[in-house]
């Protein structure tokens, strides 16, 4: 009998371990799936502005971007941080076996967010002309009206996404993101093109109507998924009996306690996410008015601001999407290593994160700095005039510096978040934003719209340097200067030479402008990725270690056979 119980215990433990491994693998696949879908959705959203620019032009993009800073601020109040807060609380009570409380989190979160969404949408719709007048162009009023309904749906989307993620169901959140971006892309561009004949402001309003429609459809999808999941849950509960022991472990949690738990986490994150949108909202009021005060016509000032935040801002934001995704991938593992006290692994992970981020950021920075005319002309020749293309290229060259500092800032922020010091990057970003707000009026008066780009680059530079300083004070980052800086710079320089040679060769062969650019980009990527893969990612070292392990296993097997 003792032998029987030992064998039974062994089998149960082995089964439990196997189940744990399966759960871990499932969570890993879900996280990777959500990350990939998130990257695709964000890239669709970033690329959406390229055809939109070609439809509405620089003035239209100025109107489009005038409404988004305030919209982003209100979006943060209507549920910007609710997803992570709801996810955390739902996961907590689900792990305790208290599904009823996990479900109540939805109702507790819906009430204040629904009220905030309703008030925000009403304020934007009623005060649209006043707000656009303060910004310097009353034509943006109809754009605010088209975008206001999306605020009604933002809170519900955030809560549903948080609930599904808390239940470790990542697919609904990912699909809802794809729905948002796809509807915005197709419906927004279709409405913008259809209404262009009535005027630029109506075309922009049509594109923003696509944004509101995308939010409505995403909310409808999440509501249907939740209703189906709730029905299945009731069916499962009806077939299972709750054990007395499990019921004893579940304590009653009041709605007030749930509310406190939710917003003690959500409020700091919300305040941090408001820093840049508020500075962008200040920009939207300062830049246009200062340019007009200097003698620039209203339409031209709006167009210049549109070039700064539209075509150029879209290109600068694309690398930030990839950098953020890399940081999200490293953060959980880095946090776990630090919590376990495994300093060697934490240092190795930080070094790897620094290498991957800088390997991506440095070539993009050099490409934006050296070839802005080629990049801008390839993407926006149909929608911008020759003079506007020149202005956009100069703005992109200035903003190239910001791309590098965004990468450094995100790396240091990830390191501090893993060490439970997430408040430091927020404080440093506030300092950088204050520098930007102080520099913008001075520089815009001196050098026009280029001053706004210089102030933005200064903002990220100050925030990155301060955050890096905080990271070094916290612990050893362990970043390799050779792998993270010197080699990427050398490879990027070689790739740039290859780009120039390929473009010249294609031009000599009489290839169209677009094919010249695509050929150069292909050669650039081929040269850089090949060099980086073998010299930076340590593939050769990994292959050598694998061959050594196989040789060692083969030698051990030979020794065993000889002994037999």
Coordinates of C-alpha atoms in Angstrom, one line a residue:
X1 CA 0.0 0.0 0.0
X2 CA 2.7 2.6 0.8
X3 CA 4.3 1.8 -2.6
X4 CA 0.9 2.3 -4.3
X5 CA 0.4 5.7 -2.7
X6 CA 4.0 6.7 -3.6
X7 CA 3.4 5.8 -7.3
X8 CA 0.0 7.6 -7.2
X9 CA 1.5 10.7 -5.7
X10 CA 4.3 10.6 -8.3
X11 CA 1.8 10.3 -11.2
X12 CA -0.4 13.2 -9.8
X13 CA 2.6 15.5 -9.3
X14 CA 3.9 14.6 -12.8
X15 CA 0.4 15.3 -14.2
X16 CA 0.3 18.6 -12.4
X17 CA 3.7 19.6 -13.6
X18 CA 2.7 18.7 -17.2
X19 CA -0.5 20.8 -16.8
X20 CA 1.5 23.7 -15.5
X21 CA 3.9 23.5 -18.5
X22 CA 0.9 23.5 -20.9
X23 CA -0.7 26.5 -19.2
X24 CA 2.6 28.4 -19.3
X25 CA 3.1 27.5 -23.0
X26 CA -0.5 28.6 -23.7
X27 CA 0.0 31.9 -21.9
X28 CA 3.3 32.4 -23.9
X29 CA 1.5 31.8 -27.2
X30 CA -1.3 34.1 -26.2
X31 CA 1.1 36.9 -25.2
X32 CA 3.0 36.5 -28.5
X33 CA -0.2 36.5 -30.5
X34 CA -1.4 39.7 -28.8
X35 CA 1.9 41.3 -29.4
X36 CA 2.0 40.4 -33.1
X37 CA -1.6 41.5 -33.7
X38 CA -0.9 44.7 -31.8
X39 CA 2.1 45.5 -34.0
X40 CA 0.1 44.8 -37.1
X41 CA -2.8 47.0 -35.9
X42 CA -0.5 49.8 -35.0
X43 CA 1.3 49.6 -38.3
X44 CA -2.0 49.7 -40.1
X45 CA -2.9 52.8 -38.1
X46 CA 0.4 54.5 -38.9
X47 CA 0.3 53.6 -42.6
X48 CA -3.3 54.8 -42.8
X49 CA -2.1 58.4 -42.7
X50 CA 0.0 58.0 -45.8
X51 CA -3.0 57.6 -48.3
X52 CA -5.0 60.1 -46.1
X53 CA -2.3 62.7 -46.6
X54 CA -2.5 62.1 -50.4
X55 CA -6.3 62.6 -50.3
X56 CA -6.7 65.7 -48.0
X57 CA -3.2 67.3 -48.4
X58 CA -1.2 69.2 -45.9
X59 CA -4.0 71.6 -44.9
X60 CA -6.3 68.6 -44.3
X61 CA -3.7 66.8 -42.2
X62 CA -3.4 70.0 -40.2
X63 CA -7.1 69.9 -39.4
X64 CA -6.9 66.2 -38.7
X65 CA -4.1 66.6 -36.2
X66 CA -5.6 69.7 -34.6
X67 CA -8.4 67.5 -33.1
X68 CA -6.3 64.6 -31.9
X69 CA -4.4 66.0 -29.0
X70 CA -7.5 66.9 -27.1
X71 CA -9.1 63.7 -28.2
X72 CA -6.2 61.7 -26.8
X73 CA -6.4 63.5 -23.5
X74 CA -10.1 62.8 -23.2
X75 CA -9.5 59.2 -24.3
X76 CA -7.2 58.7 -21.3
X77 CA -10.0 59.9 -19.0
X78 CA -12.6 57.7 -20.7
X79 CA -10.6 54.5 -20.2
X80 CA -7.0 54.9 -21.3
X81 CA -5.6 52.9 -18.4
X82 CA -8.7 50.9 -17.6
X83 CA -7.6 48.0 -19.7
X84 CA -4.6 47.2 -17.5
X85 CA -6.4 48.0 -14.3
X86 CA -9.4 45.8 -15.1
X87 CA -7.1 43.0 -16.3
X88 CA -5.1 43.0 -13.1
X89 CA -8.1 42.9 -10.8
X90 CA -10.0 40.3 -12.9
X91 CA -6.9 38.1 -13.0
X92 CA -6.5 38.4 -9.2
X93 CA -10.0 37.2 -8.3
X94 CA -10.1 34.6 -11.1
X95 CA -6.9 33.1 -9.5
X96 CA -8.7 33.0 -6.2
X97 CA -11.7 31.1 -7.8
X98 CA -14.0 34.0 -7.2
X99 CA -15.5 34.4 -10.7
X100 CA -18.5 36.3 -9.4
X101 CA -16.3 39.1 -8.1
X102 CA -14.3 39.0 -11.3
X103 CA -17.5 39.5 -13.2
X104 CA -18.6 42.3 -10.9
X105 CA -15.5 44.2 -11.8
X106 CA -17.1 44.9 -15.2
X107 CA -20.1 46.6 -13.7
X108 CA -18.0 48.6 -11.2
X109 CA -15.7 49.8 -14.0
X110 CA -18.5 50.5 -16.5
X111 CA -20.4 53.1 -14.3
X112 CA -17.7 55.8 -13.9
X113 CA -16.2 55.2 -17.3
X114 CA -19.6 55.4 -19.0
X115 CA -20.3 58.7 -17.2
X116 CA -16.9 60.1 -18.2
X117 CA -17.4 59.0 -21.8
X118 CA -20.9 60.6 -22.0
X119 CA -19.7 63.9 -20.5
X120 CA -16.6 64.0 -22.7
X121 CA -18.5 63.4 -25.9
X122 CA -21.1 66.0 -25.0
X123 CA -18.5 68.6 -24.1
X124 CA -16.6 68.1 -27.4
X125 CA -19.8 68.2 -29.5
X126 CA -21.2 71.4 -27.7
X127 CA -17.9 73.3 -27.4
X128 CA -16.4 72.3 -30.7
X129 CA -16.5 75.8 -32.2
X130 CA -15.0 77.4 -29.1
X131 CA -12.2 74.9 -28.9
X132 CA -11.3 75.2 -32.6
X133 CA -11.4 79.0 -32.3
X134 CA -8.9 78.9 -29.5
X135 CA -6.7 76.6 -31.6
X136 CA -6.7 79.2 -34.5
X137 CA -9.0 77.5 -37.1
X138 CA -12.7 77.2 -36.7
X139 CA -12.9 74.8 -39.6
X140 CA -11.8 72.1 -37.2
X141 CA -15.3 72.4 -35.4
X142 CA -17.0 69.9 -37.8
X143 CA -14.0 67.5 -37.3
X144 CA -14.6 67.5 -33.5
X145 CA -18.3 66.8 -34.1
X146 CA -17.4 63.8 -36.3
X147 CA -15.0 62.4 -33.7
X148 CA -17.1 63.0 -30.6
X149 CA -19.2 59.8 -30.8
X150 CA -16.1 57.6 -30.6
X151 CA -15.6 58.8 -27.0
X152 CA -18.9 57.2 -26.1
X153 CA -17.6 53.8 -27.0
X154 CA -14.0 54.1 -25.6
X155 CA -14.8 53.2 -22.0
X156 CA -16.7 50.0 -22.9
X157 CA -13.9 48.9 -25.2
X158 CA -11.3 49.3 -22.5
X159 CA -13.3 47.5 -19.9
X160 CA -14.1 44.5 -22.1
X161 CA -10.4 44.2 -23.3
X162 CA -9.3 44.3 -19.7
X163 CA -11.8 41.6 -18.7
X164 CA -10.7 39.2 -21.5
X165 CA -7.0 39.8 -20.8
X166 CA -7.6 39.2 -17.1
X167 CA -9.1 35.8 -18.1
X168 CA -5.9 35.1 -20.2
X169 CA -8.0 35.3 -23.4
X170 CA -5.9 37.6 -25.6
X171 CA -7.5 36.9 -29.0
X172 CA -10.7 39.1 -28.5
X173 CA -8.5 42.1 -27.6
X174 CA -6.3 41.5 -30.6
X175 CA -9.2 41.0 -33.0
X176 CA -10.9 44.2 -31.7
X177 CA -7.8 46.2 -32.5
X178 CA -7.6 44.8 -36.0
X179 CA -11.3 45.7 -36.5
X180 CA -10.7 49.2 -35.3
X181 CA -7.8 49.8 -37.6
X182 CA -9.3 48.0 -40.6
X183 CA -12.6 49.9 -40.5
X184 CA -10.8 53.2 -40.0
X185 CA -8.6 52.4 -42.9
X186 CA -11.3 51.4 -45.5
X187 CA -14.3 53.4 -44.3
X188 CA -12.3 56.5 -43.3
X189 CA -10.5 56.7 -46.6
X190 CA -13.7 56.0 -48.6
X191 CA -15.6 58.8 -46.8
X192 CA -12.7 61.1 -47.1
X193 CA -12.5 60.6 -50.8
X194 CA -16.2 60.9 -51.3
X195 CA -16.6 64.2 -49.4
X196 CA -13.4 65.9 -50.8
X197 CA -15.5 67.6 -53.5
X198 CA -17.4 69.5 -50.8
X199 CA -14.2 70.9 -49.2
X200 CA -11.2 69.8 -47.3
X201 CA -12.8 70.1 -43.9
X202 CA -15.7 67.8 -44.9
X203 CA -13.2 65.2 -46.2
X204 CA -11.4 65.3 -42.9
X205 CA -14.7 65.0 -41.1
X206 CA -15.5 61.9 -43.2
X207 CA -12.2 60.3 -42.3
X208 CA -12.9 61.0 -38.6
X209 CA -16.4 59.5 -39.0
X210 CA -14.6 56.3 -39.9
X211 CA -12.8 56.5 -36.6
X212 CA -16.1 56.7 -34.7
X213 CA -17.6 53.9 -36.7
X214 CA -14.5 51.7 -36.0
X215 CA -15.0 52.2 -32.3
X216 CA -18.7 51.3 -32.5
X217 CA -18.0 48.1 -34.5
X218 CA -15.1 47.1 -32.1
X219 CA -17.4 47.5 -29.1
X220 CA -20.2 45.5 -30.8
X221 CA -17.7 42.7 -31.4
X222 CA -16.4 42.6 -27.8
X223 CA -20.0 42.7 -26.5
X224 CA -21.0 39.7 -28.6
X225 CA -17.8 37.8 -27.5
X226 CA -18.6 38.6 -23.8
X227 CA -22.2 37.5 -24.2
X228 CA -21.1 34.2 -25.7
X229 CA -18.4 33.6 -23.0
X230 CA -20.9 34.4 -20.3
X231 CA -23.4 31.9 -21.7
X232 CA -20.7 29.2 -21.8
X233 CA -19.7 30.1 -18.2
X234 CA -23.2 29.7 -16.9
X235 CA -23.5 26.3 -18.7
X236 CA -20.2 25.1 -17.1
X237 CA -21.2 26.4 -13.6
X238 CA -24.6 24.5 -13.9
X239 CA -22.7 21.2 -14.3
X240 CA -20.2 21.7 -11.5
X241 CA -20.7 21.8 -7.8
X242 CA -18.8 24.3 -5.8
X243 CA -16.9 22.6 -3.0
X244 CA -17.2 23.8 0.6
X245 CA -13.5 24.3 0.9
X246 CA -13.4 26.5 -2.2
X247 CA -16.4 28.5 -1.1
X248 CA -14.8 29.2 2.3
X249 CA -11.8 30.7 0.6
X250 CA -13.9 33.3 -1.2
X251 CA -14.5 36.5 0.8
X252 CA -17.1 39.0 0.0
X253 CA -15.7 42.2 -1.7
X254 CA -17.8 45.3 -1.8
X255 CA -18.2 47.5 -4.8
X256 CA -16.4 50.3 -3.0
X257 CA -13.4 48.1 -2.4
X258 CA -13.3 47.0 -6.0
X259 CA -13.5 50.7 -7.1
X260 CA -10.6 51.6 -4.8
X261 CA -8.6 48.7 -6.1
X262 CA -9.2 49.6 -9.7
X263 CA -8.4 53.2 -9.5
X264 CA -5.4 53.0 -7.1
X265 CA -3.7 51.3 -10.1
X266 CA -5.3 53.2 -12.9
X267 CA -4.8 56.8 -11.8
X268 CA -1.0 56.9 -11.8
X269 CA -0.9 55.2 -15.2
X270 CA -3.4 57.7 -16.5
X271 CA -1.5 60.7 -15.3
X272 CA 1.7 59.4 -17.0
X273 CA -0.1 58.8 -20.2
X274 CA -1.5 62.4 -20.2
X275 CA 1.9 64.1 -20.4
X276 CA 2.6 63.9 -24.1
X277 CA -1.0 64.4 -25.3
X278 CA -1.3 67.6 -23.2
X279 CA 1.9 68.9 -24.7
X280 CA 0.7 68.1 -28.2
X281 CA -2.6 69.9 -27.4
X282 CA -0.6 72.9 -26.3
X283 CA 1.4 72.6 -29.6
X284 CA -1.8 72.6 -31.6
X285 CA -2.8 76.0 -30.0
X286 CA 0.7 77.6 -29.9
X287 CA 2.2 76.7 -33.3
X288 CA -0.6 77.8 -35.6
X289 CA -1.3 81.0 -33.6
X290 CA 2.4 82.0 -33.5
X291 CA 2.8 81.4 -37.2
X292 CA -0.2 83.5 -37.9
X293 CA 1.1 86.2 -35.6
X294 CA 4.3 86.2 -37.6
X295 CA 2.4 87.0 -40.8
X296 CA 1.6 83.5 -42.1
X297 CA -1.9 83.0 -43.6
X298 CA -4.3 80.8 -41.6
X299 CA -4.5 78.1 -44.3
X300 CA -0.7 78.0 -44.7
X301 CA -0.1 77.9 -41.0
X302 CA -2.6 75.0 -40.7
X303 CA -0.8 73.2 -43.5
X304 CA 2.6 73.7 -41.9
X305 CA 1.4 72.3 -38.6
X306 CA -0.2 69.5 -40.6
X307 CA 3.2 68.6 -42.1
X308 CA 4.8 68.6 -38.7
X309 CA 2.3 66.3 -37.0
X310 CA 0.9 64.4 -40.0
X311 CA 3.3 63.0 -42.6
X312 CA 6.4 63.6 -40.5
X313 CA 4.8 62.6 -37.2
X314 CA 3.6 59.3 -38.8
X315 CA 7.1 58.4 -40.0
X316 CA 8.6 59.2 -36.6
X317 CA 6.0 57.2 -34.7
X318 CA 6.5 54.0 -36.8
X319 CA 9.8 53.1 -35.1
X320 CA 8.3 53.9 -31.7
X321 CA 5.7 51.1 -32.3
X322 CA 8.4 48.5 -32.8
X323 CA 10.5 49.7 -29.9
X324 CA 7.5 49.6 -27.5
X325 CA 6.7 46.0 -28.6
X326 CA 10.3 44.9 -28.0
X327 CA 10.2 46.5 -24.5
X328 CA 6.9 44.8 -23.7
X329 CA 8.4 41.4 -24.7
X330 CA 11.4 41.9 -22.3
X331 CA 9.6 43.5 -19.3
X332 CA 7.9 40.4 -17.8
X333 CA 11.0 38.2 -17.9
X334 CA 13.3 41.0 -16.7
X335 CA 10.9 41.7 -13.8
X336 CA 10.8 38.0 -12.8
X337 CA 14.6 37.8 -12.8
X338 CA 14.9 40.9 -10.6
X339 CA 12.3 39.6 -8.2
X340 CA 14.2 36.3 -7.9
X341 CA 17.4 38.1 -7.2
X342 CA 19.0 36.7 -10.3
X343 CA 21.3 39.6 -11.1
X344 CA 23.3 37.9 -13.8
X345 CA 20.2 37.0 -15.8
X346 CA 18.7 40.5 -15.3
X347 CA 21.9 42.1 -16.6
X348 CA 22.0 39.7 -19.6
X349 CA 18.3 40.5 -20.4
X350 CA 18.9 44.2 -20.2
X351 CA 21.9 43.9 -22.4
X352 CA 19.9 42.0 -25.0
X353 CA 17.0 44.5 -24.8
X354 CA 19.5 47.4 -25.4
X355 CA 21.1 45.5 -28.3
X356 CA 17.8 44.8 -30.0
X357 CA 16.3 48.3 -29.5
X358 CA 19.5 50.1 -30.7
X359 CA 20.0 47.7 -33.6
X360 CA 16.6 48.9 -34.9
X361 CA 16.7 52.5 -33.9
X362 CA 20.1 53.5 -35.2
X363 CA 19.6 52.6 -38.9
X364 CA 16.2 54.3 -38.9
X365 CA 17.8 57.4 -37.4
X366 CA 20.5 57.5 -40.0
X367 CA 18.0 56.8 -42.9
X368 CA 15.7 59.6 -41.7
X369 CA 18.7 62.0 -41.3
X370 CA 20.5 61.2 -44.6
X371 CA 17.6 60.5 -47.0
X372 CA 14.6 62.5 -45.9
X373 CA 13.9 63.9 -49.4
X374 CA 13.8 60.5 -50.9
X375 CA 11.6 59.0 -48.2
X376 CA 9.1 61.9 -48.1
X377 CA 8.9 62.2 -51.9
X378 CA 8.3 58.4 -52.3
X379 CA 5.4 58.4 -49.9
X380 CA 3.7 61.7 -50.3
X381 CA 4.4 63.0 -53.8
X382 CA 0.7 62.6 -54.8
X383 CA -0.7 64.7 -51.9
X384 CA 1.9 67.4 -51.3
X385 CA 3.3 70.2 -53.4
X386 CA 7.0 70.5 -54.2
X387 CA 7.4 73.2 -51.6
X388 CA 5.6 71.2 -48.9
X389 CA 7.8 68.2 -49.7
X390 CA 10.9 70.3 -49.1
X391 CA 9.5 71.5 -45.7
X392 CA 8.5 67.9 -44.7
X393 CA 12.0 66.6 -45.6
X394 CA 13.6 69.2 -43.4
X395 CA 11.3 68.4 -40.5
X396 CA 12.0 64.7 -40.9
X397 CA 15.8 65.4 -40.7
X398 CA 15.3 67.3 -37.4
X399 CA 13.0 64.7 -36.0
X400 CA 15.5 61.9 -36.8
X401 CA 17.3 62.8 -33.7
X402 CA 14.1 62.2 -31.7
X403 CA 13.8 58.7 -33.0
X404 CA 17.2 57.8 -31.4
X405 CA 16.2 59.3 -28.1
X406 CA 12.8 57.6 -28.1
X407 CA 14.6 54.3 -28.3
X408 CA 17.0 55.2 -25.4
X409 CA 14.0 56.5 -23.3
X410 CA 12.0 53.3 -23.8
X411 CA 14.9 51.1 -22.9
X412 CA 15.6 53.0 -19.7
X413 CA 11.9 53.1 -18.9
X414 CA 11.6 49.4 -19.2
X415 CA 14.6 48.9 -16.9
X416 CA 13.1 51.2 -14.2
X417 CA 9.6 49.6 -14.5
X418 CA 11.2 46.2 -13.9
X419 CA 12.8 47.6 -10.7
X420 CA 9.3 48.9 -9.6
X421 CA 10.3 52.6 -10.2
X422 CA 7.8 53.5 -12.9
X423 CA 7.3 57.0 -11.4
X424 CA 10.8 58.1 -12.4
X425 CA 10.2 58.0 -16.2
X426 CA 6.9 59.9 -15.7
X427 CA 8.7 62.7 -13.8
X428 CA 11.5 62.9 -16.4
X429 CA 9.0 63.0 -19.2
X430 CA 7.2 65.9 -17.4
X431 CA 10.5 67.7 -17.3
X432 CA 11.1 67.1 -21.0
X433 CA 7.5 68.3 -21.8
X434 CA 8.2 71.5 -19.8
X435 CA 11.3 72.1 -21.8
X436 CA 9.3 71.5 -25.0
X437 CA 6.6 74.0 -24.0
X438 CA 9.2 76.6 -23.0
X439 CA 11.2 76.2 -26.2
X440 CA 8.3 76.0 -28.7
X441 CA 7.2 79.7 -28.7
X442 CA 10.8 81.0 -28.8
X443 CA 12.0 78.7 -31.6
X444 CA 8.8 78.9 -33.7
X445 CA 9.1 82.7 -33.7
X446 CA 12.8 82.4 -34.7
X447 CA 12.7 79.6 -37.4
X448 CA 9.1 78.9 -38.0
X449 CA 7.6 75.4 -37.9
X450 CA 11.1 73.9 -37.7
X451 CA 11.3 75.3 -34.2
X452 CA 8.4 73.0 -33.1
X453 CA 10.4 70.0 -34.4
X454 CA 13.6 71.2 -32.6
X455 CA 11.6 71.6 -29.4
X456 CA 10.1 68.0 -29.7
X457 CA 13.6 66.6 -30.3
X458 CA 14.8 68.5 -27.2
X459 CA 11.9 67.1 -25.2
X460 CA 12.9 63.5 -25.9
X461 CA 16.6 64.1 -25.5
X462 CA 16.1 65.6 -22.0
X463 CA 13.7 62.9 -20.9
X464 CA 16.0 60.1 -22.3
X465 CA 19.1 61.5 -20.6
X466 CA 17.4 62.0 -17.3
X467 CA 15.8 58.5 -17.4
X468 CA 19.1 56.9 -18.4
X469 CA 20.7 58.6 -15.5
X470 CA 18.0 57.3 -13.1
X471 CA 18.5 53.8 -14.6
X472 CA 22.3 53.8 -14.0
X473 CA 21.7 54.9 -10.4
X474 CA 19.2 52.0 -9.9
X475 CA 21.5 49.2 -11.1
X476 CA 23.9 47.9 -13.7
X477 CA 22.4 48.1 -17.2
X478 CA 25.2 46.1 -18.7
X479 CA 24.7 47.4 -22.2
X480 CA 27.5 46.6 -24.6
X481 CA 28.9 49.6 -26.4
X482 CA 30.3 47.4 -29.2
X483 CA 27.1 45.4 -29.9
X484 CA 24.6 48.2 -29.1
X485 CA 26.3 51.2 -30.6
X486 CA 29.5 50.8 -32.6
X487 CA 28.5 47.8 -34.8
X488 CA 25.0 49.1 -35.6
X489 CA 26.5 52.5 -36.6
X490 CA 29.1 50.8 -38.8
X491 CA 26.5 48.5 -40.4
X492 CA 24.1 51.4 -41.0
X493 CA 26.8 53.4 -42.7
X494 CA 27.6 50.5 -45.0
X495 CA 23.9 50.0 -45.7
X496 CA 23.5 53.7 -46.5
X497 CA 26.3 53.5 -49.1
X498 CA 24.6 50.5 -50.6
X499 CA 21.3 52.5 -50.7
X500 CA 22.9 55.3 -52.6
X501 CA 24.7 53.0 -55.1
X502 CA 21.4 51.0 -55.7
X503 CA 19.4 54.2 -56.3
X504 CA 22.0 55.5 -58.7
X505 CA 22.1 52.3 -60.6
X506 CA 18.4 52.1 -60.9
X507 CA 18.3 55.7 -62.0
X508 CA 20.9 55.0 -64.7
X509 CA 18.8 52.2 -66.0
X510 CA 15.8 54.5 -66.4
X511 CA 13.7 53.0 -63.6
X512 CA 10.7 55.0 -62.3
X513 CA 11.2 57.0 -59.1
X514 CA 9.2 54.6 -57.0
X515 CA 11.2 51.6 -58.2
X516 CA 14.5 53.5 -57.5
X517 CA 13.4 54.0 -53.9
X518 CA 12.2 50.4 -53.5
X519 CA 15.5 49.0 -54.9
X520 CA 17.5 51.2 -52.6
X521 CA 15.4 50.2 -49.6
X522 CA 15.8 46.5 -50.5
X523 CA 19.6 46.8 -50.7
X524 CA 19.7 48.8 -47.5
X525 CA 17.7 46.2 -45.6
X526 CA 19.6 43.2 -47.1
X527 CA 23.0 44.6 -46.2
X528 CA 22.1 45.8 -42.7
X529 CA 20.0 42.7 -41.7
X530 CA 22.7 40.3 -42.9
X531 CA 25.5 42.1 -41.1
X532 CA 23.4 42.5 -37.9
X533 CA 22.2 38.9 -37.9
X534 CA 25.7 37.4 -37.9
X535 CA 27.6 40.0 -35.9
X536 CA 25.1 41.5 -33.4
X537 CA 22.6 38.7 -32.6
X538 CA 25.3 36.2 -31.7
X539 CA 23.8 33.6 -34.1
X540 CA 27.2 32.2 -34.8
X541 CA 27.9 31.8 -31.1
X542 CA 24.6 30.1 -30.5
X543 CA 25.3 27.7 -33.4
X544 CA 28.7 26.9 -32.0
X545 CA 27.3 26.2 -28.5
X546 CA 24.7 23.9 -30.1
X547 CA 27.4 22.0 -32.0
X548 CA 29.4 21.7 -28.9
X549 CA 26.4 20.3 -26.9
X550 CA 25.8 17.8 -29.7
X551 CA 29.4 16.7 -29.7
X552 CA 29.3 16.3 -25.9
X553 CA 26.2 14.3 -26.0
X554 CA 27.7 12.1 -28.7
X555 CA 30.8 11.6 -26.7
X556 CA 28.8 10.6 -23.6
X557 CA 26.8 8.1 -25.6
X558 CA 30.0 6.5 -27.0
X559 CA 31.4 6.2 -23.5
X560 CA 28.2 4.5 -22.3
X561 CA 28.3 2.0 -25.2
X562 CA 32.0 1.2 -24.5
X563 CA 31.2 0.5 -20.8
X564 CA 28.4 -1.9 -21.9

